[in-house]
Short mmCIF file of C-alpha atoms and ligand atoms in Angstrom, two decimals:
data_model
loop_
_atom_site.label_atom_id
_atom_site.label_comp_id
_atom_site.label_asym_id
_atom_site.label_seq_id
_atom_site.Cartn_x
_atom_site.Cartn_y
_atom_site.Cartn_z
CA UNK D 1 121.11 54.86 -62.02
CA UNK D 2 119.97 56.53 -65.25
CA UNK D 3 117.90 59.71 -65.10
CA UNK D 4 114.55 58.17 -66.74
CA UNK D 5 115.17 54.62 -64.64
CA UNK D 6 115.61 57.23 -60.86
CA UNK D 7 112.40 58.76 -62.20
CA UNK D 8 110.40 55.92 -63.30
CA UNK D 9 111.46 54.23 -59.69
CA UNK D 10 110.20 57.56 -57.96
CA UNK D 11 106.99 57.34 -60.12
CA UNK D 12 106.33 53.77 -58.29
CA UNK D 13 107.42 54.86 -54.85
CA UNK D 14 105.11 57.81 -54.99
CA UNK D 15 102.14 55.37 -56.52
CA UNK D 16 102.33 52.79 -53.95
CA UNK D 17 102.84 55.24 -50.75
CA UNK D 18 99.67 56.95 -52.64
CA UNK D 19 98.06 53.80 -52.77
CA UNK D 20 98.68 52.25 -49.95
CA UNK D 21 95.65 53.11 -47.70
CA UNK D 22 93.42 51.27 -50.81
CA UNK D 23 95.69 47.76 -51.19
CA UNK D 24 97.50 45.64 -49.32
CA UNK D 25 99.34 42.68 -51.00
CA UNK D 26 99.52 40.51 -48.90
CA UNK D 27 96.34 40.64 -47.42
CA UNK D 28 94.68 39.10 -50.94
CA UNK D 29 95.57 35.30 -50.62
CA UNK D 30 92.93 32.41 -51.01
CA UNK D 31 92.33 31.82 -47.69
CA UNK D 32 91.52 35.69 -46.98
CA UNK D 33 88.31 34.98 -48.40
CA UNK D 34 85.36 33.83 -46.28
CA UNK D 35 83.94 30.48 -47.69
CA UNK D 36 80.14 29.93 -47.33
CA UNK D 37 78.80 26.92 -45.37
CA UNK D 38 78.29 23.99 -47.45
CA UNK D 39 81.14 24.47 -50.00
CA UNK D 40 84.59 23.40 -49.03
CA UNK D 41 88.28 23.04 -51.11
CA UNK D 42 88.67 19.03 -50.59
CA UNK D 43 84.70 18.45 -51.55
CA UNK D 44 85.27 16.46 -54.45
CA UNK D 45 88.68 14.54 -53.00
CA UNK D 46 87.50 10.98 -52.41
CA UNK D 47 84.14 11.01 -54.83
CA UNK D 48 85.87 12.80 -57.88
CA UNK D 49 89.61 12.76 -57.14
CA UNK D 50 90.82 13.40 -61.11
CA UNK D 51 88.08 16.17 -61.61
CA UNK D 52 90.66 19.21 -61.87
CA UNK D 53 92.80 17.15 -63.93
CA UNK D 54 90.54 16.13 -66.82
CA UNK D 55 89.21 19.54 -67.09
CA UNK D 56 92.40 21.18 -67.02
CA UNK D 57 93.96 18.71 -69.56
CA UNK D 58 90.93 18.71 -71.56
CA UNK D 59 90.66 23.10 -71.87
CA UNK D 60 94.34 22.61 -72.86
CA UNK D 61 93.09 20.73 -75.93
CA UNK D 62 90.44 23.10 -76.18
CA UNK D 63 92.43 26.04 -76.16
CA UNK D 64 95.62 24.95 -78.54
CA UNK D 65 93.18 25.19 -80.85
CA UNK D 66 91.16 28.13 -79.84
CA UNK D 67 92.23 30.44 -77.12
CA UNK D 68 88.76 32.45 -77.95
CA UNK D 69 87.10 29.83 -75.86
CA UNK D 70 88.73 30.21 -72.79
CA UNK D 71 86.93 34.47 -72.87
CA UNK D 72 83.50 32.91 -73.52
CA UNK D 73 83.90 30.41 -70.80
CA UNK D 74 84.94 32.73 -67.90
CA UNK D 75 82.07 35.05 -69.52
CA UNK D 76 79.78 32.35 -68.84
CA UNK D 77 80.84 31.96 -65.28
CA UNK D 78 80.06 35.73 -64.76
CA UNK D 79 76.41 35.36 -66.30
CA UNK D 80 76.06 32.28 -64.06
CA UNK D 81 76.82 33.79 -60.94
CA UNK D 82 75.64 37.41 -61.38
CA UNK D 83 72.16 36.21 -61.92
CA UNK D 84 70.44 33.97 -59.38
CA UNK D 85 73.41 32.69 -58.29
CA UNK D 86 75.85 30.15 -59.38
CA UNK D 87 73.85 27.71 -59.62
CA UNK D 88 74.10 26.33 -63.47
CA UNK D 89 70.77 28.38 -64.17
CA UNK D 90 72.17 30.40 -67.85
CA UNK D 91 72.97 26.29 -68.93
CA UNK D 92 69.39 25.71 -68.89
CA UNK D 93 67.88 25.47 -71.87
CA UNK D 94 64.66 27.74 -72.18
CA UNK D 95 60.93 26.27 -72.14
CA UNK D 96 57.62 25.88 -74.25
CA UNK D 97 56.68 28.48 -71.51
CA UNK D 98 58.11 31.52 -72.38
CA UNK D 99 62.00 33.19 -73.13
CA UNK D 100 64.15 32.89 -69.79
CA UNK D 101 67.69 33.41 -69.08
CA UNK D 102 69.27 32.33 -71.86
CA UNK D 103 67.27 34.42 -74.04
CA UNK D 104 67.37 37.83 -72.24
CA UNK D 105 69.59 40.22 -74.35
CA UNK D 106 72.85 40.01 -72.69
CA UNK D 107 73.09 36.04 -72.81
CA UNK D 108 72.21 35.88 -76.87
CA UNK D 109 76.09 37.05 -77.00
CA UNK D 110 77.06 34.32 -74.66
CA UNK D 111 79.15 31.61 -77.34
CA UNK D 112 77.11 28.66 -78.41
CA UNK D 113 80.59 26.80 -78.08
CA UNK D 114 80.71 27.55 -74.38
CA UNK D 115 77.70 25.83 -73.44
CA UNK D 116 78.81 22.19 -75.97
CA UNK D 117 82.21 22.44 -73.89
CA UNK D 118 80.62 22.72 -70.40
CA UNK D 119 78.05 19.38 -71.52
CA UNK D 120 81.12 17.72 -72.87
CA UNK D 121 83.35 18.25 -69.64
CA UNK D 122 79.94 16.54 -67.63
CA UNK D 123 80.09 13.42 -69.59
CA UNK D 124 83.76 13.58 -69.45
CA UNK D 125 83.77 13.97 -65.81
CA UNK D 126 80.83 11.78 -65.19
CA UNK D 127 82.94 8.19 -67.07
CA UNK D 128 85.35 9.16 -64.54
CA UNK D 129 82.93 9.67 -61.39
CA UNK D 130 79.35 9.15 -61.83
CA UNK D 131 77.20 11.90 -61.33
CA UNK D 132 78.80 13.59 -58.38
CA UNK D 133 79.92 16.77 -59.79
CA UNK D 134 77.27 19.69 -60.22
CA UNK D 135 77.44 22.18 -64.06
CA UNK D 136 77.89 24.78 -61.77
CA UNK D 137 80.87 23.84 -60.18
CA UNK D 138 82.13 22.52 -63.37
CA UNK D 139 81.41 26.13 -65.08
CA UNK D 140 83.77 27.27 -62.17
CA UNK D 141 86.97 25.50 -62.72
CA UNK D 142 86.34 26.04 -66.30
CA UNK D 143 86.68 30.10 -65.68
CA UNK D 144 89.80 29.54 -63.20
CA UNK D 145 91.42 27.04 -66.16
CA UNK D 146 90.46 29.71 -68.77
CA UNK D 147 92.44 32.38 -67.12
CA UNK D 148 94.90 30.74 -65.52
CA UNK D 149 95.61 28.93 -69.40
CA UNK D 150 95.39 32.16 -70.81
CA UNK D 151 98.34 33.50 -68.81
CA UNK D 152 96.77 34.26 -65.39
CA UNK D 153 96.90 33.46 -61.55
CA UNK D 154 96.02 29.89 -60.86
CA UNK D 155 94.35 29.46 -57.54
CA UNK D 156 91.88 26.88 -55.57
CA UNK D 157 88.35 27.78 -55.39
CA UNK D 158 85.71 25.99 -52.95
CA UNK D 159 83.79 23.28 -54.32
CA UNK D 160 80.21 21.65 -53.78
CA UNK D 161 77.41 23.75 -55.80
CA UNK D 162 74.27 22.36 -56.56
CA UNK D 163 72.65 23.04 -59.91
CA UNK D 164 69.38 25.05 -59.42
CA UNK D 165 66.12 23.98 -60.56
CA UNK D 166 64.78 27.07 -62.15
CA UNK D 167 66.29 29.49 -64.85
CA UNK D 168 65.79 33.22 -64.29
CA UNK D 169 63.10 35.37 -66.03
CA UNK D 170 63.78 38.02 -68.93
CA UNK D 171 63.65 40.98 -66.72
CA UNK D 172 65.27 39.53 -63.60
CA UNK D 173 68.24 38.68 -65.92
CA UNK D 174 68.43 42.38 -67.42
CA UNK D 175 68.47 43.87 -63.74
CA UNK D 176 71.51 41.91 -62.22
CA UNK D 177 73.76 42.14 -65.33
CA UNK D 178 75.36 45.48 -65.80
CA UNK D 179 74.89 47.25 -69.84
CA UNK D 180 77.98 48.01 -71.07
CA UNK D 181 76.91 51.44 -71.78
CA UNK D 182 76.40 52.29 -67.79
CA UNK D 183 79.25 54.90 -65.99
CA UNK D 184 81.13 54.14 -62.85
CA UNK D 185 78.13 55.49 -60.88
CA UNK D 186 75.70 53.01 -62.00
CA UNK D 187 78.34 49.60 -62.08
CA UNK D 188 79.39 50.64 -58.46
CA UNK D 189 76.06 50.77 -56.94
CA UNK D 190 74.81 47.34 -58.71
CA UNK D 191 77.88 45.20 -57.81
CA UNK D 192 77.55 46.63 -53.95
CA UNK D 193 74.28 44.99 -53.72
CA UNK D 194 76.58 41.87 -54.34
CA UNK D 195 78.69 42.80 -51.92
CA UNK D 196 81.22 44.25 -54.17
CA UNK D 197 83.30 46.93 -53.21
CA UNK D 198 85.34 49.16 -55.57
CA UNK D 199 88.64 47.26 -55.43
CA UNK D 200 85.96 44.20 -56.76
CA UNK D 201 84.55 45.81 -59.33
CA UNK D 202 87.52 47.13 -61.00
CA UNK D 203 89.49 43.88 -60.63
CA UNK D 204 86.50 41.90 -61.85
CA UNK D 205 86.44 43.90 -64.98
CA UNK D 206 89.93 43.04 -65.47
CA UNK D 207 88.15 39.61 -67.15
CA UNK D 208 87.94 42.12 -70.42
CA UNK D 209 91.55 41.73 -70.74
CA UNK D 210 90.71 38.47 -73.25
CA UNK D 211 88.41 38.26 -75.84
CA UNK D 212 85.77 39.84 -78.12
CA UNK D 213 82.65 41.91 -78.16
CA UNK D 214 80.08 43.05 -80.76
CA UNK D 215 79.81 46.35 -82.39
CA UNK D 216 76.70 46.70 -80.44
CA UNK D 217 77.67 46.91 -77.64
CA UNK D 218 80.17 50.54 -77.94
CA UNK D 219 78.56 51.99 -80.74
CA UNK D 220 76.83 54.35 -78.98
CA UNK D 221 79.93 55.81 -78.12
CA UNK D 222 80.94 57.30 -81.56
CA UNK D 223 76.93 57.77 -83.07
CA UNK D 224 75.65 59.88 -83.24
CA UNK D 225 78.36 61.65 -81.57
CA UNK D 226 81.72 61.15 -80.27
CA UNK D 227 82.20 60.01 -76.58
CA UNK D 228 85.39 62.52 -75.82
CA UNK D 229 87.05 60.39 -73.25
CA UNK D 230 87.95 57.95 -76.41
CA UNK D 231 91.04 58.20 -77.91
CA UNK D 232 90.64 59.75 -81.28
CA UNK D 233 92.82 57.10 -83.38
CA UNK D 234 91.14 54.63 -81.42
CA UNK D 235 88.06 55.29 -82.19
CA UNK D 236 88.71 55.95 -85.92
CA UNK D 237 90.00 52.35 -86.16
CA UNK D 238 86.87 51.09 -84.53
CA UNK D 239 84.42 52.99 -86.90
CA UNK D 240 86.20 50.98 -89.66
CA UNK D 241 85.41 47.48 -87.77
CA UNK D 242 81.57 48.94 -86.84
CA UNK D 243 80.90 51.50 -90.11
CA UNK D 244 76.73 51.51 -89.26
CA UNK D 245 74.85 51.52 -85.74
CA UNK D 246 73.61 47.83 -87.02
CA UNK D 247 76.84 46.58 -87.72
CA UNK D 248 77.39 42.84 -86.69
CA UNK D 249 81.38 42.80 -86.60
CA UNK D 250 83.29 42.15 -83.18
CA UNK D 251 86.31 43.02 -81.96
CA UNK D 252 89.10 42.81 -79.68
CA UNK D 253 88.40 44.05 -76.11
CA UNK D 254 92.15 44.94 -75.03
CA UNK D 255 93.64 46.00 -78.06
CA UNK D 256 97.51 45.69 -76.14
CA UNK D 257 97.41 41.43 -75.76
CA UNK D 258 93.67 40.65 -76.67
CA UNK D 259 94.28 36.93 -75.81
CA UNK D 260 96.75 37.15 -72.92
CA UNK D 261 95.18 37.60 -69.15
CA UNK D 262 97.29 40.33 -68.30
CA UNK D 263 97.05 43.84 -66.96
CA UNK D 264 97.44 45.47 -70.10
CA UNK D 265 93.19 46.12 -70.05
CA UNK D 266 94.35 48.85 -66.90
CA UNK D 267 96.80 50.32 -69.49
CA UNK D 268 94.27 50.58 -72.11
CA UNK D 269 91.90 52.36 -69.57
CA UNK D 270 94.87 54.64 -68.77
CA UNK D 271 95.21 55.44 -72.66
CA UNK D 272 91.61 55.86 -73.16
CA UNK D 273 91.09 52.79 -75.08
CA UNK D 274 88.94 51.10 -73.34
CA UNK D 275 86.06 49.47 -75.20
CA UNK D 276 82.50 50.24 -73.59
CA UNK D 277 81.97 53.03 -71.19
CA UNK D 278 81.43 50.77 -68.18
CA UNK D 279 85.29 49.91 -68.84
CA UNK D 280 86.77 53.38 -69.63
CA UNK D 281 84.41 55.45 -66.74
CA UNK D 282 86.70 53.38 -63.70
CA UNK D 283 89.30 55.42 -65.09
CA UNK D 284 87.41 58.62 -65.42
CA UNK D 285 85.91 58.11 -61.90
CA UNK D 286 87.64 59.34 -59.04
CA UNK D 287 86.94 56.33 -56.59
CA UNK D 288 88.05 53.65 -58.93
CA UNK D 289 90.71 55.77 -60.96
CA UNK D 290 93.90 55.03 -58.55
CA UNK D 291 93.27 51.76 -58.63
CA UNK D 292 93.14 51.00 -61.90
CA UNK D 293 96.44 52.67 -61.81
CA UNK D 294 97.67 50.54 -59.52
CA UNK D 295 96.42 47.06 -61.25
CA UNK D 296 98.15 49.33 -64.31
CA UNK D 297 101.80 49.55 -62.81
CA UNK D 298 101.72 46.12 -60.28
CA UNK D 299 100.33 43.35 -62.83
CA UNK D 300 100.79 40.64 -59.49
CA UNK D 301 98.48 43.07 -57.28
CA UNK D 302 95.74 42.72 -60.06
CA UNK D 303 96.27 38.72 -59.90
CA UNK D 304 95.60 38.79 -56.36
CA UNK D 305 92.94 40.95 -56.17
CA UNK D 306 91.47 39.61 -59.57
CA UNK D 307 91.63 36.19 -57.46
CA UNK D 308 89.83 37.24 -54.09
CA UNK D 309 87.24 38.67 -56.15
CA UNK D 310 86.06 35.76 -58.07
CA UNK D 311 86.19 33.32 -55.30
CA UNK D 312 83.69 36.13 -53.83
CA UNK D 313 82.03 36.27 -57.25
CA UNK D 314 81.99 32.18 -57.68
CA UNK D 315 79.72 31.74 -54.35
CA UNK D 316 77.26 34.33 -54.72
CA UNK D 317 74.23 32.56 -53.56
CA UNK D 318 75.10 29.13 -54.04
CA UNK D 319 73.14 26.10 -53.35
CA UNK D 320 74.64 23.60 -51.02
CA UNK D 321 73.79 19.98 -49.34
CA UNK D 322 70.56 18.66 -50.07
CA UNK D 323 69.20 21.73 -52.55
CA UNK D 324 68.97 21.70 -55.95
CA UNK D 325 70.49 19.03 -57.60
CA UNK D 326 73.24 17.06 -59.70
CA UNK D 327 72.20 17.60 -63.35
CA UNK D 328 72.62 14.62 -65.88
CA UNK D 329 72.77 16.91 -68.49
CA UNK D 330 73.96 20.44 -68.02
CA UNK D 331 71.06 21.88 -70.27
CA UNK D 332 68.39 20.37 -68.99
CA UNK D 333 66.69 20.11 -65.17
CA UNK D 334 66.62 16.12 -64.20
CA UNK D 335 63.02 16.38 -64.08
CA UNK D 336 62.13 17.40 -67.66
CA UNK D 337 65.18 15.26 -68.89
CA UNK D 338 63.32 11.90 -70.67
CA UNK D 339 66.56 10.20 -70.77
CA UNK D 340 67.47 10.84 -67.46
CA UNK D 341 64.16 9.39 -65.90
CA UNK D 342 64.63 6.62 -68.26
CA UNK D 343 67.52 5.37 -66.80
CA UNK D 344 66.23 6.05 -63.16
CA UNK D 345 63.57 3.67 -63.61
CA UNK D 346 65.75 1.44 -65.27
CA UNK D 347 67.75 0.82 -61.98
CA UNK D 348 64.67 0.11 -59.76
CA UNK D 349 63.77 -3.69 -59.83
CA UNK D 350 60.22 -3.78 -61.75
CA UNK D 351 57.62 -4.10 -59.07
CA UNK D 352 59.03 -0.76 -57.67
CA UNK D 353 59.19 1.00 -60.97
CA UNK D 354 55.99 -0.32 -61.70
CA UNK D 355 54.22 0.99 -58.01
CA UNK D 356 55.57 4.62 -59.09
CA UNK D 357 53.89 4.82 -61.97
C1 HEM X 401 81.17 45.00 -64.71
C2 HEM X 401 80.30 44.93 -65.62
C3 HEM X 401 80.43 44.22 -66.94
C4 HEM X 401 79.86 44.63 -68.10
C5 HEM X 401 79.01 45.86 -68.32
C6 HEM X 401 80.22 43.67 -69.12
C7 HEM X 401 79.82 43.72 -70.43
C8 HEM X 401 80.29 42.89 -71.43
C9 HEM X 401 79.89 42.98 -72.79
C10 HEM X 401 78.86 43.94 -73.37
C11 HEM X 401 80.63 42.07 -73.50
C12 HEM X 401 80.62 41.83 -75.01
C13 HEM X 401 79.39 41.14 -75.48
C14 HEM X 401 79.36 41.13 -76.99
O1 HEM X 401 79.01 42.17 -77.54
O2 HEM X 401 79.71 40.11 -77.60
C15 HEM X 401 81.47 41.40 -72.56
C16 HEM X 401 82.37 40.42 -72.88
C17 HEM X 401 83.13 39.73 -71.96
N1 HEM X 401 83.07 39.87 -70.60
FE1 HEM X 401 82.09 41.32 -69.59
N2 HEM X 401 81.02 42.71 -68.56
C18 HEM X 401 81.17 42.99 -67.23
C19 HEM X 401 81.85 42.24 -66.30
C20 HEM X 401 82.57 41.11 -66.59
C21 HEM X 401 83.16 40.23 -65.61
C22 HEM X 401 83.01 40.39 -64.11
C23 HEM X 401 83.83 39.26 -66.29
C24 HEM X 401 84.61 38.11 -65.75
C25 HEM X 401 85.31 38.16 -64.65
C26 HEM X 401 83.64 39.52 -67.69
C27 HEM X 401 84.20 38.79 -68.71
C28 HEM X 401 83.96 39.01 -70.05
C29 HEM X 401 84.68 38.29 -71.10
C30 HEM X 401 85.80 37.28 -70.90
C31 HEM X 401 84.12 38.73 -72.32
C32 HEM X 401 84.50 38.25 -73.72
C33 HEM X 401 83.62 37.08 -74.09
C34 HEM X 401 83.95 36.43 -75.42
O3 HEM X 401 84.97 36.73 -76.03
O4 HEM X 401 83.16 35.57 -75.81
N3 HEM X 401 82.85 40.63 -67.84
N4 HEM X 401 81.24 41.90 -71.30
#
């Protein structure tokens, strides 16, 4: 064995024996994670039996033509969940009454394409089915396609949300999402009142290993002044993309394989080029810096743990059985959907229709 290759394999030995009290392999597998009552892995199997199939081989359409999608669609999920649940809520188009979700600050980056592919797997999945499938559950296996498409784990994820009634408010929508400008400190302490521990949160921010953000949302880390944790060159090749505070330009988030789901976002971190601070301070951080070493050196550890944290992630407060509802259009709540009611009456026989009225 070669001097660097004895090394390199003594630089892994001492990593995992270092690691070891933190991770355990083998004890992230699907079935590790606890599955909430009402949701199950067969729920769809006699009432939608193709459902995984036509979304999977419609993404893959999708995607050949724009892997960029399959980032804003596990994005999506993330907004979904994080905020009242996932319960379909951020589809929900916002009222006469007032802004809601969709229009709280963090959403109005959200892609506009996202939403027209989630309302175009319904109707695809509704020819097939009827309406038996819920948005939220179809805004989950559009996440798990979009990384497991864009080179990821594939893996099962319980089934049977209900779409919620109700979209969130402005503020509550600003306090459950984390800025991208908070440390370690601040990203720890929101995701454990989720239920998240450290091993979560850094393998959940693993999703920024594809696709884009806005100037916006790192600027403050070069002006006025110049965050030192960033790499120097790095940061010189981002003031060219962003040259003013109000620039509107995006860019890549993992600068190594921007449209790969890989663990090259760990190796970023490691190099200090990680985009916002709430990415780059899990390095800095003592509690979350060995393991984002070790989803850095053992790409299959981050795949399971990346796994076991979104199934937790996809059933944070879900509604089951009898609440909520299966929307007929992903956008819009049955009740305030005209075409919806429309054909509702049009399947009760007249004098029935007519007595509701
Ligand atoms: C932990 C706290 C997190 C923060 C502070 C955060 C923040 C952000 C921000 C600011 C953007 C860019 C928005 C823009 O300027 O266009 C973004 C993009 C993105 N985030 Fe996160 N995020 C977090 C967690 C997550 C999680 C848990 C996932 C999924 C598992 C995720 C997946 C993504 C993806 C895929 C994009 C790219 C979207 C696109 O290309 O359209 N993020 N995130």
């Amino acid at each position: 064995m070669g001097k660097v290759t004895k090394s390199f394999v003594a630089l892994l030995l001492i990593s995992s024996l270092l690691l070891a009290p933190y991770l355990s392999i083998s004890e992230a597998t699907d079935n590790s994670v606890p599955i909430v009552s009402g949701l199950s892995w067969t729920f769809y199997k006699t009432s939608c039996p193709k459902l995984e199939s036509i979304i999977r081989t419609q993404l893959k359409k999708v995607f050949d033509n724009d892997i960029g999608q399959a980032a804003g669609l596990l994005r999506l999920h993330f907004h979904d969940c994080f905020v009242q649940g996932c319960d379909g809520s951020v589809l929900l188009d916002g009222s006469a009454s007032g802004p809601g979700e969709q229009q709280a600050p963090p959403n109005l980056s959200l892609r506009a394409k996202a939403f027209e592919i989630i309302n175009d797997l319904r109707n695809r999945v509704e020819k097939a089915c009827g309406r038996v499938v819920s948005c939220s559950d179809i805004v989950a296996l559009a996440a798990r396609d979009s990384v497991h498409l864009s080179g990821g784990p594939d893996y099962g994820i319980p089934l049977g949300r209900r779409d919620g009634l109700t979209f969130a408010t402005v503020n509550a929508t600003l306090q459950n999402l984390p800025p991208p400008f908070a440390n370690a400190t601040t990203i720890l302490s929101m995701l454990a009142t989720k239920n998240f521990d450290p091993t979560d949160v850094v393998a959940l921010s693993g999703g920024h290993t594809i696709g884009i953000s806005h100037c916006t949302s790192f600027i403050t880390r070069f002006y006025p002044t110049q965050d030192p944790t960033m790499d120097k060159t790095f940061a010189n090749n981002l003031k060219v993309i962003c040259p003013t505070v109000n620039s509107t330009n995006t860019t890549v988030m993992d600068i190594r394989s921007p449209n790969k789901f890989d663990n090259k976002y760990y190796v970023d971190l490691m190099n200090r080029q990680g985009l916002f601070t709430s990415d780059q301070d899990l390095y800095t951080d003592s509690r979350t810096r060995g393991i984002v070493t070790s989803f850095a050196i053992n790409e299959t550890l981050f795949f399971e743990k990346f796994v076991v944290s979104m199934i937790k992630m996809g059933q944070l407060s879900v509604l089951t059985g009898n609440n909520g509802e299966i929307r007929a259009n992903c956008s819009v709540r049955n009740a305030d959907n005209k075409s919806y009611l429309a054909s509702v009456v049009e399947e009760l026989p007249v004098e029935e229709a007519w007595s509701d009225l």
